[in-house]
Short mmCIF file of C-alpha atoms and ligand atoms in Angstrom, two decimals:
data_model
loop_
_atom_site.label_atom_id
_atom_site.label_comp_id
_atom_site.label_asym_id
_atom_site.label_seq_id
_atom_site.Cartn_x
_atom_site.Cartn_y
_atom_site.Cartn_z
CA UNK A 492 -80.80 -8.93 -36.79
CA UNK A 493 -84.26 -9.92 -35.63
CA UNK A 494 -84.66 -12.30 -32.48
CA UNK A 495 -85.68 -15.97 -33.88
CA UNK A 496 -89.31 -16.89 -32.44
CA UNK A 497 -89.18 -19.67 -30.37
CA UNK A 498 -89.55 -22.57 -32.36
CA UNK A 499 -86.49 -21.19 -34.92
CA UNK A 500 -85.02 -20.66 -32.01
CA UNK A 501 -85.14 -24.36 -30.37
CA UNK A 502 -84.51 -26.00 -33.73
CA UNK A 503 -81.25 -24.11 -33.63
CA UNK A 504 -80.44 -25.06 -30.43
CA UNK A 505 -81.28 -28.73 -31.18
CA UNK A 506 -79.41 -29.02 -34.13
CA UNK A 507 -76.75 -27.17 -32.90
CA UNK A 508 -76.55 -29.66 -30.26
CA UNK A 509 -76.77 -32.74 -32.34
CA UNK A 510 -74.06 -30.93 -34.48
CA UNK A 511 -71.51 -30.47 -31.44
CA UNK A 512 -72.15 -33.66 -30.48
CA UNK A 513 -72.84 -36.68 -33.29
CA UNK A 514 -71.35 -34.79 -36.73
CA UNK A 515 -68.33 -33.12 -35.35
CA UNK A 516 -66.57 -35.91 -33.59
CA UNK A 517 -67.44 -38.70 -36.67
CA UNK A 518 -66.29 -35.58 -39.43
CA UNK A 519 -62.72 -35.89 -39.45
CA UNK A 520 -62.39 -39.84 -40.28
CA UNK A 521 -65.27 -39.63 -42.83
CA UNK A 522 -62.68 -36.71 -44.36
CA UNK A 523 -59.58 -38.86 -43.75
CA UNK A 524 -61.45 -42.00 -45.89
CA UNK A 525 -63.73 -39.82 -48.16
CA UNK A 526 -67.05 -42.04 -46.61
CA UNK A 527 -69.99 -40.92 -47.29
CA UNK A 528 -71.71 -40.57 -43.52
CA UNK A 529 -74.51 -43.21 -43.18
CA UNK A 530 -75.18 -42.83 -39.81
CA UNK A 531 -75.30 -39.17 -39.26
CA UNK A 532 -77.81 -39.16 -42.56
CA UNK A 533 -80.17 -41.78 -40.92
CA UNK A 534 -79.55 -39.93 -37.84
CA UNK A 535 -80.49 -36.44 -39.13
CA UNK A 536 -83.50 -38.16 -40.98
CA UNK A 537 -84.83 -39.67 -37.61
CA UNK A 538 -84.65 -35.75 -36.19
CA UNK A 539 -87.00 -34.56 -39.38
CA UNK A 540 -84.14 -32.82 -40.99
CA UNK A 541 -84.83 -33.76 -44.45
CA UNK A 542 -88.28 -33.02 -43.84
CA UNK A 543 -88.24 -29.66 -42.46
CA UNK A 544 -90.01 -27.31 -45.27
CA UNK A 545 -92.36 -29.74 -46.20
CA UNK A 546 -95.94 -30.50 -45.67
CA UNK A 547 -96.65 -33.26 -43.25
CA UNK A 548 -98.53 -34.78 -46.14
CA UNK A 549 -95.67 -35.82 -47.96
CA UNK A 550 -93.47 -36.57 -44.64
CA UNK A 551 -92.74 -33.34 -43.81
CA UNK A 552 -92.59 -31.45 -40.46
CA UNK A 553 -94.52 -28.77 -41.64
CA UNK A 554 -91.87 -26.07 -41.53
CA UNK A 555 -90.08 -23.35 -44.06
CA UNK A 556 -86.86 -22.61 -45.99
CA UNK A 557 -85.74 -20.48 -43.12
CA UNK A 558 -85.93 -23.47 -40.55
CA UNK A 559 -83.96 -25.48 -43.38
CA UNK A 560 -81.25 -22.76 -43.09
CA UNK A 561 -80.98 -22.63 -39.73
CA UNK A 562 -80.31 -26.29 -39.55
CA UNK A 563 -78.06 -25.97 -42.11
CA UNK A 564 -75.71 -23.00 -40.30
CA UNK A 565 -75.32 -25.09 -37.45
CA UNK A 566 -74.21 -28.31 -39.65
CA UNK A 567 -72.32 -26.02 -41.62
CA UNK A 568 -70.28 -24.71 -38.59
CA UNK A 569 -68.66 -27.96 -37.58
CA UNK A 570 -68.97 -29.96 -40.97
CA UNK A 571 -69.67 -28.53 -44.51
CA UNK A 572 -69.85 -32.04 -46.34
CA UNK A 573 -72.63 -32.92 -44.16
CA UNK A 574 -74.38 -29.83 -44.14
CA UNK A 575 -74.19 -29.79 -48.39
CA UNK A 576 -75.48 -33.56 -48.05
CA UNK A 577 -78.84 -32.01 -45.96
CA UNK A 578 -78.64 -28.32 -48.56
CA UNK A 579 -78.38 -30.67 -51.61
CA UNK A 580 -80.91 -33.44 -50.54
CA UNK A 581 -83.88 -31.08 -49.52
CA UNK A 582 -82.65 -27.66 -51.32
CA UNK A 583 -81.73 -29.39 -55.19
CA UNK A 584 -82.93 -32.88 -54.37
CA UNK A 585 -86.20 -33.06 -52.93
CA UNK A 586 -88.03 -29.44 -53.73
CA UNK A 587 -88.38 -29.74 -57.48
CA UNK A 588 -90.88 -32.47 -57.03
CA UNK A 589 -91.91 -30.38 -54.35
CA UNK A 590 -92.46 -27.50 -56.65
CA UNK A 591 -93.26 -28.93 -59.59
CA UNK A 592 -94.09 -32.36 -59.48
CA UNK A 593 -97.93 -33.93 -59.64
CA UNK A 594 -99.64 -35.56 -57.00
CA UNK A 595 -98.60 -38.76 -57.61
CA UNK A 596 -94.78 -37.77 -58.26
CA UNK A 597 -95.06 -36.01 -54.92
CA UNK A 598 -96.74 -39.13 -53.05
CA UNK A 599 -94.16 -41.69 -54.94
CA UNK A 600 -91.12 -40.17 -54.04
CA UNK A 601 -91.08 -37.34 -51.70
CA UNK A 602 -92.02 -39.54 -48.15
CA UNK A 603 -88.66 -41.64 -48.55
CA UNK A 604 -86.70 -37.96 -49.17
CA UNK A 605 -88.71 -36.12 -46.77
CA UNK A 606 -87.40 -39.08 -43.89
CA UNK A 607 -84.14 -39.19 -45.55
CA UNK A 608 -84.42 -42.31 -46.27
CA UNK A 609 -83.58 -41.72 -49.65
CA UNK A 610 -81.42 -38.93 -51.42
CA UNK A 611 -81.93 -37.36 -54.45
CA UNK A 612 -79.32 -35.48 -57.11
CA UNK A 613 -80.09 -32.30 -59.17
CA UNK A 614 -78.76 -32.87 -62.56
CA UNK A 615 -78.25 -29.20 -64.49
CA UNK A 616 -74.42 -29.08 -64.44
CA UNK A 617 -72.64 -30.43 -67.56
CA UNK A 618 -69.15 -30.56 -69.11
CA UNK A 619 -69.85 -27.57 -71.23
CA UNK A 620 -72.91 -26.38 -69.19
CA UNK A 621 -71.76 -25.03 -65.88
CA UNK A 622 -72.47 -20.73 -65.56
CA UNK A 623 -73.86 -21.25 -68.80
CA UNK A 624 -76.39 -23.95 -68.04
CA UNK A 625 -78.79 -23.18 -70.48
CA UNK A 626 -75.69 -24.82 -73.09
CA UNK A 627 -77.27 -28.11 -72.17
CA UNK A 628 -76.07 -30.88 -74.62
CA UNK A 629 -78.03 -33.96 -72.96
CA UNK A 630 -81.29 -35.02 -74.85
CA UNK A 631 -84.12 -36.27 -74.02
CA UNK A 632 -86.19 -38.00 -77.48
CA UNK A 633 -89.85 -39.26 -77.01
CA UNK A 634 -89.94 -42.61 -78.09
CA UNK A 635 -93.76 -44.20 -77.76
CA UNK A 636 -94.63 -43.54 -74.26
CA UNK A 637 -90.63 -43.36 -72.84
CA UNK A 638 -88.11 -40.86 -72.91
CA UNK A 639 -84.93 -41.64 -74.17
CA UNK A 640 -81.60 -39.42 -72.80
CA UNK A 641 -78.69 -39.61 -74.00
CA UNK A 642 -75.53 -37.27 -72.86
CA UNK A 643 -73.22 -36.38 -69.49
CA UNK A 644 -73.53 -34.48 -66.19
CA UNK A 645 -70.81 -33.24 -64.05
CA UNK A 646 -70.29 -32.56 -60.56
CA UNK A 647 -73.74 -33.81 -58.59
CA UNK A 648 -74.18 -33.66 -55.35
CA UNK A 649 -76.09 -37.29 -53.60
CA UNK A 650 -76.23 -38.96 -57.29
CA UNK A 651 -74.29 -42.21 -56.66
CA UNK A 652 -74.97 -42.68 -52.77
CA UNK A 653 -76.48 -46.24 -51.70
CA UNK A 654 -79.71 -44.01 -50.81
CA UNK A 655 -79.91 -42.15 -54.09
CA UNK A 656 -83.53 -43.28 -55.43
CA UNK A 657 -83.07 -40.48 -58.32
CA UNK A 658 -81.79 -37.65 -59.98
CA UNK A 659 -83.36 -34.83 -61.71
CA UNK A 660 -81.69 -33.95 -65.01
CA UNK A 661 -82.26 -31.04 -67.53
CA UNK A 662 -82.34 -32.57 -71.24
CA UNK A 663 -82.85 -30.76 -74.58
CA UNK A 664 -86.66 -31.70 -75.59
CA UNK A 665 -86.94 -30.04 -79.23
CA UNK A 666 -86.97 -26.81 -80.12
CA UNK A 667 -88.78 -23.78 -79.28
CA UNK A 668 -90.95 -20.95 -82.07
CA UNK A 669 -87.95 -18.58 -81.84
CA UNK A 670 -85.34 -21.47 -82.56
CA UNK A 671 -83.79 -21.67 -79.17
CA UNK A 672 -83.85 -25.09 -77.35
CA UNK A 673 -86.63 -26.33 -75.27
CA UNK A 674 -85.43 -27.66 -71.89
CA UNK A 675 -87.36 -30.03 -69.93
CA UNK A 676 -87.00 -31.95 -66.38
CA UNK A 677 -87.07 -35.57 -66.55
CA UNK A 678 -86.73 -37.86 -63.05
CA UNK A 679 -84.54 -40.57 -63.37
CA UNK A 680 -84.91 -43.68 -61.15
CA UNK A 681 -81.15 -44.66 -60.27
CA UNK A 682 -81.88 -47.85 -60.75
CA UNK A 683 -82.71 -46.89 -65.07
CA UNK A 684 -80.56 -49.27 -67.39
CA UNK A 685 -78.35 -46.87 -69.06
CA UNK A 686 -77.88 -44.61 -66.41
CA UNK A 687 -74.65 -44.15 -64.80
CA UNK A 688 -72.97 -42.77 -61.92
CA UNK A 689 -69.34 -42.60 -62.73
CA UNK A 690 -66.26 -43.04 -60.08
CA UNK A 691 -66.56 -40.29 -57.16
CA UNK A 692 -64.31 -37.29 -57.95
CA UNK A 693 -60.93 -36.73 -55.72
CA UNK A 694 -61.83 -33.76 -54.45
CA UNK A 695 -59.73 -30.74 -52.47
CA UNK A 696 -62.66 -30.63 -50.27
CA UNK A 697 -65.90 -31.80 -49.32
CA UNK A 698 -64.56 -34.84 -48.94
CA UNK A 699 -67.89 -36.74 -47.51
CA UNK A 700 -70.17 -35.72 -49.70
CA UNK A 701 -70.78 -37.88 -52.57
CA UNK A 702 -70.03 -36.29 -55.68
CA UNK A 703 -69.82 -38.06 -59.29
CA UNK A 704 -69.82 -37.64 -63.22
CA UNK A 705 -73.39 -38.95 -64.52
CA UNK A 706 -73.28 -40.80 -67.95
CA UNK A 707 -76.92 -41.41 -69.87
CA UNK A 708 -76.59 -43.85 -72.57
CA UNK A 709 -80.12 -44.66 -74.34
CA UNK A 710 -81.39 -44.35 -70.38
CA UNK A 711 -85.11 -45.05 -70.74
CA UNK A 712 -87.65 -43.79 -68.38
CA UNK A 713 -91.50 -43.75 -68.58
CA UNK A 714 -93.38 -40.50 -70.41
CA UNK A 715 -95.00 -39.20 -67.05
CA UNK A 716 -91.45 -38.66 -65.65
CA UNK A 717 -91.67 -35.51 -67.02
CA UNK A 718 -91.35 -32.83 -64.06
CA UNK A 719 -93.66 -29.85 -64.63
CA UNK A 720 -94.49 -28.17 -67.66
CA UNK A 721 -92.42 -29.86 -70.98
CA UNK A 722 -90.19 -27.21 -72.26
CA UNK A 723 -89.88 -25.05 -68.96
CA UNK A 724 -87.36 -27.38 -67.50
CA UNK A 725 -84.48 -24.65 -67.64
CA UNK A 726 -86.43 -21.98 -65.87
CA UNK A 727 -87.49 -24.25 -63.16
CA UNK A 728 -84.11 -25.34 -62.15
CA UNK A 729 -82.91 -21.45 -62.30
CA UNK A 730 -85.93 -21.20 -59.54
CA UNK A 731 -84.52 -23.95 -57.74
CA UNK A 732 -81.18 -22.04 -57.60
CA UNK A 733 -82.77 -18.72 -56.35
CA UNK A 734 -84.09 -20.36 -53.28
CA UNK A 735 -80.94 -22.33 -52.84
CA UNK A 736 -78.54 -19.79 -52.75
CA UNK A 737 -80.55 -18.85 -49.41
CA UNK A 738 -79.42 -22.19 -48.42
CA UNK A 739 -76.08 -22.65 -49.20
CA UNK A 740 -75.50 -18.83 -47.44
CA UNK A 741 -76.61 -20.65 -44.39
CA UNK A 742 -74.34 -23.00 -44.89
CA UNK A 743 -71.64 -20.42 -45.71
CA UNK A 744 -72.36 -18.42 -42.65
CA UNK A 745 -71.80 -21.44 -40.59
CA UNK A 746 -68.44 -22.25 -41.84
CA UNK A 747 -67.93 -18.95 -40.94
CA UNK A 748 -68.89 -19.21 -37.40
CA UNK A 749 -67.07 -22.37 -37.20
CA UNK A 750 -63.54 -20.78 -37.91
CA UNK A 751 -64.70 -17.66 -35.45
CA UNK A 752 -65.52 -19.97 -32.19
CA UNK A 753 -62.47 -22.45 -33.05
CA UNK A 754 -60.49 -19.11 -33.68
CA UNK A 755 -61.33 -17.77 -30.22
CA UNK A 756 -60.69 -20.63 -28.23
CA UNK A 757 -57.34 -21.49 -29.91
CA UNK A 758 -56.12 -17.86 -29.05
CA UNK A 759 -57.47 -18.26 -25.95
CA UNK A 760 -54.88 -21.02 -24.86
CA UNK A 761 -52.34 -20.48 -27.30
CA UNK A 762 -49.26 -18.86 -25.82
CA UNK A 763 -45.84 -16.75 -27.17
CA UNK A 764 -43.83 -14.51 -26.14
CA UNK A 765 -45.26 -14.97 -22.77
CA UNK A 766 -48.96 -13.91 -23.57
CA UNK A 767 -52.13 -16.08 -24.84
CA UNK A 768 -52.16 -15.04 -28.41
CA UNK A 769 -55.89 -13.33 -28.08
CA UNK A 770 -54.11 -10.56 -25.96
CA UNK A 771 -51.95 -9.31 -29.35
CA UNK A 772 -54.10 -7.14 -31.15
CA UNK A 773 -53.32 -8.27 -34.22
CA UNK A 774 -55.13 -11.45 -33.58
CA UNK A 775 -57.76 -10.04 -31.46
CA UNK A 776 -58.81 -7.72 -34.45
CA UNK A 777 -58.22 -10.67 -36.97
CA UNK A 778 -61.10 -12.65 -34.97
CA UNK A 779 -63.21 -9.56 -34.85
CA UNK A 780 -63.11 -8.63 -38.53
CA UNK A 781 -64.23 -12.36 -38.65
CA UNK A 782 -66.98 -12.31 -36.58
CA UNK A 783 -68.08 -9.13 -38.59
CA UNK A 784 -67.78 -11.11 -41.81
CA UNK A 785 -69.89 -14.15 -40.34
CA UNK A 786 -72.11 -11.30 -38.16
CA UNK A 787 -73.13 -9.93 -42.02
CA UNK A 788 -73.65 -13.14 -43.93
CA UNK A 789 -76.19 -14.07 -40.95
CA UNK A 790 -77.87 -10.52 -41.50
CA UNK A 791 -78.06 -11.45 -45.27
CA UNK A 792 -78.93 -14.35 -45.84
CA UNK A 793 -81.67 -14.15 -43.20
CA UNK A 794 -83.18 -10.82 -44.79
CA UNK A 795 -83.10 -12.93 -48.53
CA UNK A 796 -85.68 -16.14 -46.39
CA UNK A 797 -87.61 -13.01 -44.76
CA UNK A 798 -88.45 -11.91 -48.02
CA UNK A 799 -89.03 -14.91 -49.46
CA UNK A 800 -91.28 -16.46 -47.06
CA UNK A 801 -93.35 -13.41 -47.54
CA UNK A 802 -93.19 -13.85 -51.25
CA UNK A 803 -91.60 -10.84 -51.70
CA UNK A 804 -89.20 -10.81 -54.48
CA UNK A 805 -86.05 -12.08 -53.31
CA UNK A 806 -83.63 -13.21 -56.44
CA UNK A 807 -80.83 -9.95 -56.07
CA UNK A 808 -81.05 -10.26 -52.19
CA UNK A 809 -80.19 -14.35 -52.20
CA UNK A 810 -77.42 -13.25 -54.89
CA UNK A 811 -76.16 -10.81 -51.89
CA UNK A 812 -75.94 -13.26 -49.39
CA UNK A 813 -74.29 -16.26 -51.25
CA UNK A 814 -72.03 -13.91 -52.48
CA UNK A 815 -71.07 -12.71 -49.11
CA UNK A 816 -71.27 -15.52 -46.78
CA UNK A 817 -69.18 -17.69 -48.95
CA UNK A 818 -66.56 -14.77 -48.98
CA UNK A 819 -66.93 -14.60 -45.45
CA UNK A 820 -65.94 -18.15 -45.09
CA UNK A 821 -63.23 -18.03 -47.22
CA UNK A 822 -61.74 -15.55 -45.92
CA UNK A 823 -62.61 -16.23 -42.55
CA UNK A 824 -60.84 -19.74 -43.08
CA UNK A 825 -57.77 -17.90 -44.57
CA UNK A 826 -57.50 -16.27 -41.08
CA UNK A 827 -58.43 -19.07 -39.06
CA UNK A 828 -55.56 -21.26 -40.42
CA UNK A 829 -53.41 -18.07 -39.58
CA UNK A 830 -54.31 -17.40 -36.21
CA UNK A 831 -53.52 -21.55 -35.37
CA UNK A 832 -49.96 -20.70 -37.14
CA UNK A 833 -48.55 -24.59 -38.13
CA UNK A 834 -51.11 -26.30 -36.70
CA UNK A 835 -53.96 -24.70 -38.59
CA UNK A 836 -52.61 -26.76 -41.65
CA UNK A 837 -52.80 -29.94 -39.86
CA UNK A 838 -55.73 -31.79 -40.62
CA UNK A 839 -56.68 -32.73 -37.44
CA UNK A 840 -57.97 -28.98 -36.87
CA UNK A 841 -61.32 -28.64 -38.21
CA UNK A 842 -60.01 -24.59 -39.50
CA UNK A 843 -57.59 -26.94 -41.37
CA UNK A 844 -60.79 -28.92 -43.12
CA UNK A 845 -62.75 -25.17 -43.28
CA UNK A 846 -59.81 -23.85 -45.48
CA UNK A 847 -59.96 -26.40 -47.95
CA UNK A 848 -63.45 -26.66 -47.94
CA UNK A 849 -64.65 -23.12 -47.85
CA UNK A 850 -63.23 -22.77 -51.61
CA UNK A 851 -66.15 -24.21 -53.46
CA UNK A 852 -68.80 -22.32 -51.53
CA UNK A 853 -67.59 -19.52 -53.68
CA UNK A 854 -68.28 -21.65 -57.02
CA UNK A 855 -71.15 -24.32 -56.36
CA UNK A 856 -74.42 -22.99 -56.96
CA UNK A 857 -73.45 -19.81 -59.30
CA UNK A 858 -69.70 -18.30 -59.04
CA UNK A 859 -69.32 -15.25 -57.36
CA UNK A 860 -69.01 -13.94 -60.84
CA UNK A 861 -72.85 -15.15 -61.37
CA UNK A 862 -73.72 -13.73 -58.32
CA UNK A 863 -72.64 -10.36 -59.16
CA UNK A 864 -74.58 -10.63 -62.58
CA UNK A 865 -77.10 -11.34 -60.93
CA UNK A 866 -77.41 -8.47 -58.47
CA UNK A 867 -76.07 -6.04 -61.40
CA UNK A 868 -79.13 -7.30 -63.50
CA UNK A 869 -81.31 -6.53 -59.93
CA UNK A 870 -79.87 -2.84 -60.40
CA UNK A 871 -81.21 -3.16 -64.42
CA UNK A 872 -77.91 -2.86 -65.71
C1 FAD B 1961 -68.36 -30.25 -55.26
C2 FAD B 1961 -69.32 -29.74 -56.28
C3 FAD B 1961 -70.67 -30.06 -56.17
C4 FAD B 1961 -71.57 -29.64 -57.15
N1 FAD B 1961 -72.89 -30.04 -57.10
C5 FAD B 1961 -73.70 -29.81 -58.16
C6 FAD B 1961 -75.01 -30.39 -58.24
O1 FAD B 1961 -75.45 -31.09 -57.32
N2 FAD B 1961 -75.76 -30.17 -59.35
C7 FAD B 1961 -75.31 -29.41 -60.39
O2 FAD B 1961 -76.04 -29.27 -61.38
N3 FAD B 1961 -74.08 -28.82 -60.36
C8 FAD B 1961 -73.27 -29.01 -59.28
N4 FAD B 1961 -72.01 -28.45 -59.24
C9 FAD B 1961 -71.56 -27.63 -60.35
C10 FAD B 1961 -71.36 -26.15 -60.02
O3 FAD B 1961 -72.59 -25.53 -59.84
C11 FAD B 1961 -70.54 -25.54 -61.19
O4 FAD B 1961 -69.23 -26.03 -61.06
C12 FAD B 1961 -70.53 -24.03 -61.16
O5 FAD B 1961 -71.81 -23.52 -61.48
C13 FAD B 1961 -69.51 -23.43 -62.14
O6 FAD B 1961 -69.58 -24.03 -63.39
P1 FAD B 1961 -68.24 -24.55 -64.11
O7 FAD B 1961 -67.56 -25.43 -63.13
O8 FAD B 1961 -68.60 -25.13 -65.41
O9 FAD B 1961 -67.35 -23.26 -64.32
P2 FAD B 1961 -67.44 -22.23 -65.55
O10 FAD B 1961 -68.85 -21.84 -65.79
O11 FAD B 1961 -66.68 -22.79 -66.70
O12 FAD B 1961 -66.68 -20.98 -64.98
C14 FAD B 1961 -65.25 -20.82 -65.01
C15 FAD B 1961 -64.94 -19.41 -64.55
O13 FAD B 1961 -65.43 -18.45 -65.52
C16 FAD B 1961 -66.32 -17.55 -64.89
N5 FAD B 1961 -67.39 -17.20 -65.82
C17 FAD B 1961 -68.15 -18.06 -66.57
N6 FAD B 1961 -69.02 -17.35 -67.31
C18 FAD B 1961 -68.84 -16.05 -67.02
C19 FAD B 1961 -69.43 -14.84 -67.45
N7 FAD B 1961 -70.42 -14.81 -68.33
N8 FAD B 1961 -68.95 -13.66 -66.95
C20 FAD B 1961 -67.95 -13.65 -66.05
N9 FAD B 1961 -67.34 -14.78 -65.59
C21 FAD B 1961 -67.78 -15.95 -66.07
C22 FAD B 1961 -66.84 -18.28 -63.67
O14 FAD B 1961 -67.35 -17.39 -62.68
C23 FAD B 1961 -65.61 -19.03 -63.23
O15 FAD B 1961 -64.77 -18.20 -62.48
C24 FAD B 1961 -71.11 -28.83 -58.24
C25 FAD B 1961 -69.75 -28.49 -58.31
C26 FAD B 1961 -68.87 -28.96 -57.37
C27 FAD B 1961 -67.41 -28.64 -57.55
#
């Protein structure tokens, strides 16, 4: 694994700070009451967070997807709702109208994101559209100069927050020459009559990030809403994905480490049978099969930014390393709880909050099962 240059390497540091010492003490009560964690957002907005791979000209500090994902492994390590609140605001959130927005979309919404003063949801997931997101039901009719949508999304991340200023949703536009549907990318102000973010979900995990059921009911938004090219929607948002698999490996890989250091401590203190519990080999080598796993979902997921930030194709190797690290932490969870016998069920142990929030890492974003299509497809099979 190559050293990180020295600015990587103090953004680390600083987050990982700021993670040690503001998210991990306030994590387990925002868990405990499912709250959504105000002050740690406005906190991690003051620091740039939200900011980080984007131009200063649109509030950004000027940095890169890698920085992103270093900020989000050391989040991820002590709290994976918060993290996903920073990998879903910037990674789903924010970079479409990075990517594809015009100047003025860019200049109207992406300074408030950028500061995290305001969140933003990525709409693509829907009752029937989930691996298969391309079986997009929601539509999106042209009436004068408005769009009209009409239909359901499920499961988005930062949609019904008091912060949310919009979410981007995929909607069936019309239809394409060779009859298959044209998907667009419309922007929907949260304030948009007929827009609505459902109850939050009761969730195994996760519990402080804000996740909810989106209903569209004749929601009417203006004509130059329209994000990027009109019918290209669908392919944008699979974009979108590539890059934030990179992410949510970062996030992944945390976890990961999180479970490792709180692993090694416990068996450090922990006593039976006369001996700390770090001097039976069977624990010792549990902890070091998990540092391997987290050692390798580092090594991948920063090869997948290395090649991307050289534009370098990088769609199989991003596959590779959300499908790893989010093994990694869930089976480096598994043996966590383990290692802290009883107590690692408790939920006042943060292994106890890994293990039942490591699960999704392996579904959000593309299954593992997506993943491996993907990186079969890489092979040309
Ligand atoms: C907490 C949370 C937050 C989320 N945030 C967002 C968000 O912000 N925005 C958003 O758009 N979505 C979001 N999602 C949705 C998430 O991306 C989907 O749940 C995920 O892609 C899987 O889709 P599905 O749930 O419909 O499962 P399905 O696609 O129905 O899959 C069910 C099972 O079948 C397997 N499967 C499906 N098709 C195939 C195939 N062809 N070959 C082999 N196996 C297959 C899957 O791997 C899986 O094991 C979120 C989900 C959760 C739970």
């Amino acid at each position: 694994m190559p050293e990180l240059e020295e600015h990587y390497a103090d953004l680390k540091s600083t987050v990982a700070d700021f993670a040690d010492k503001v998210v991990a003490p306030a994590s387990a009560e925002h868990d405990r009451n499912h709250t959504f964690p105000y002050e740690v957002v406005a906190q991690m907005g003051q620091m740039g967070l939200f900011g980080l791979p984007f131009p200063e000209e649109y509030g950004g500090m000027g940095g890169d997807y890698f920085a992103l994902s270093l900020a989000l492994e050391e989040l991820g390590r002590v709290d994976q709702s918060t993290a996903m609140t920073l990998e879903a605001g910037v990674g789903l959130g924010a970079m479409p109208i990075f990517h594809f927005g015009n100047e003025e979309q860019k200049q109207k919404w992406l300074p408030d994101l950028a500061a995290g003063r305001k969140l933003a949801g990525f709409g693509l997931t829907e009752p029937g559209a989930g691996s298969d997101a391309g079986a997009t039901k929601t539509t999106a009719k042209r009436d004068g100069d408005q769009w009209v949508i009409n239909g359901n999304k499920q499961f988005i991340t930062n949609s019904g927050t008091d912060i949310t200023s919009l979410v981007t949703v995929t909607a069936v536009t019309g239809t394409r020459e060779n009859g298959k549907k044209a998907i667009s990318t419309i922007i929907v102000p949260s304030d948009t009559p007929g827009f609505t973010a459902e109850p939050a979900y009761d969730k195994v995990g996760w519990n402080s990030s804000d996740t909810h059921p989106l209903t569209f009911a004749d929601a009417r938004v203006p004509v130059e809403n329209l994000l990027g090219e009109e019918g290209r929607g669908y392919a944008n948002f699979l974009s979108i994905l590539d890059e934030g698999r990179i992410a949510i490996a970062a996030v992944a890989t945390g976890a990961a480490q999180g479970c490792v250091d709180e692993s090694v401590k416990y068996a450090r203190e922990r006593e039976s049978m006369g001996q700390k519990i770090g001097s039976f080999q069977s624990i010792a080598f549990k902890i070091a099969r998990m540092e391997a796993r987290a050692h390798t979902a580092r090594c991948a997921y920063y090869e997948a930014a290395r090649l991307m930030l050289a534009g370098k194709p990088f769609k199989k190797e991003a596959a590779i390393a959300k499908m790893v690290a989010s093994e990694a932490a869930m089976d480096n969870a598994r043996d966590a709880t383990q290692v802290h016998g009883g107590y690692g069920f408790m939920n006042e142990y943060p292994v106890a909050r890994h293990y039942r929030d490591s699960k999704i890492l392996e579904i959000g974003e593309g299954t593992t099962e997506v993943q491996l299509m993907l990186i079969a497809r890489g092979l040309g099979l």
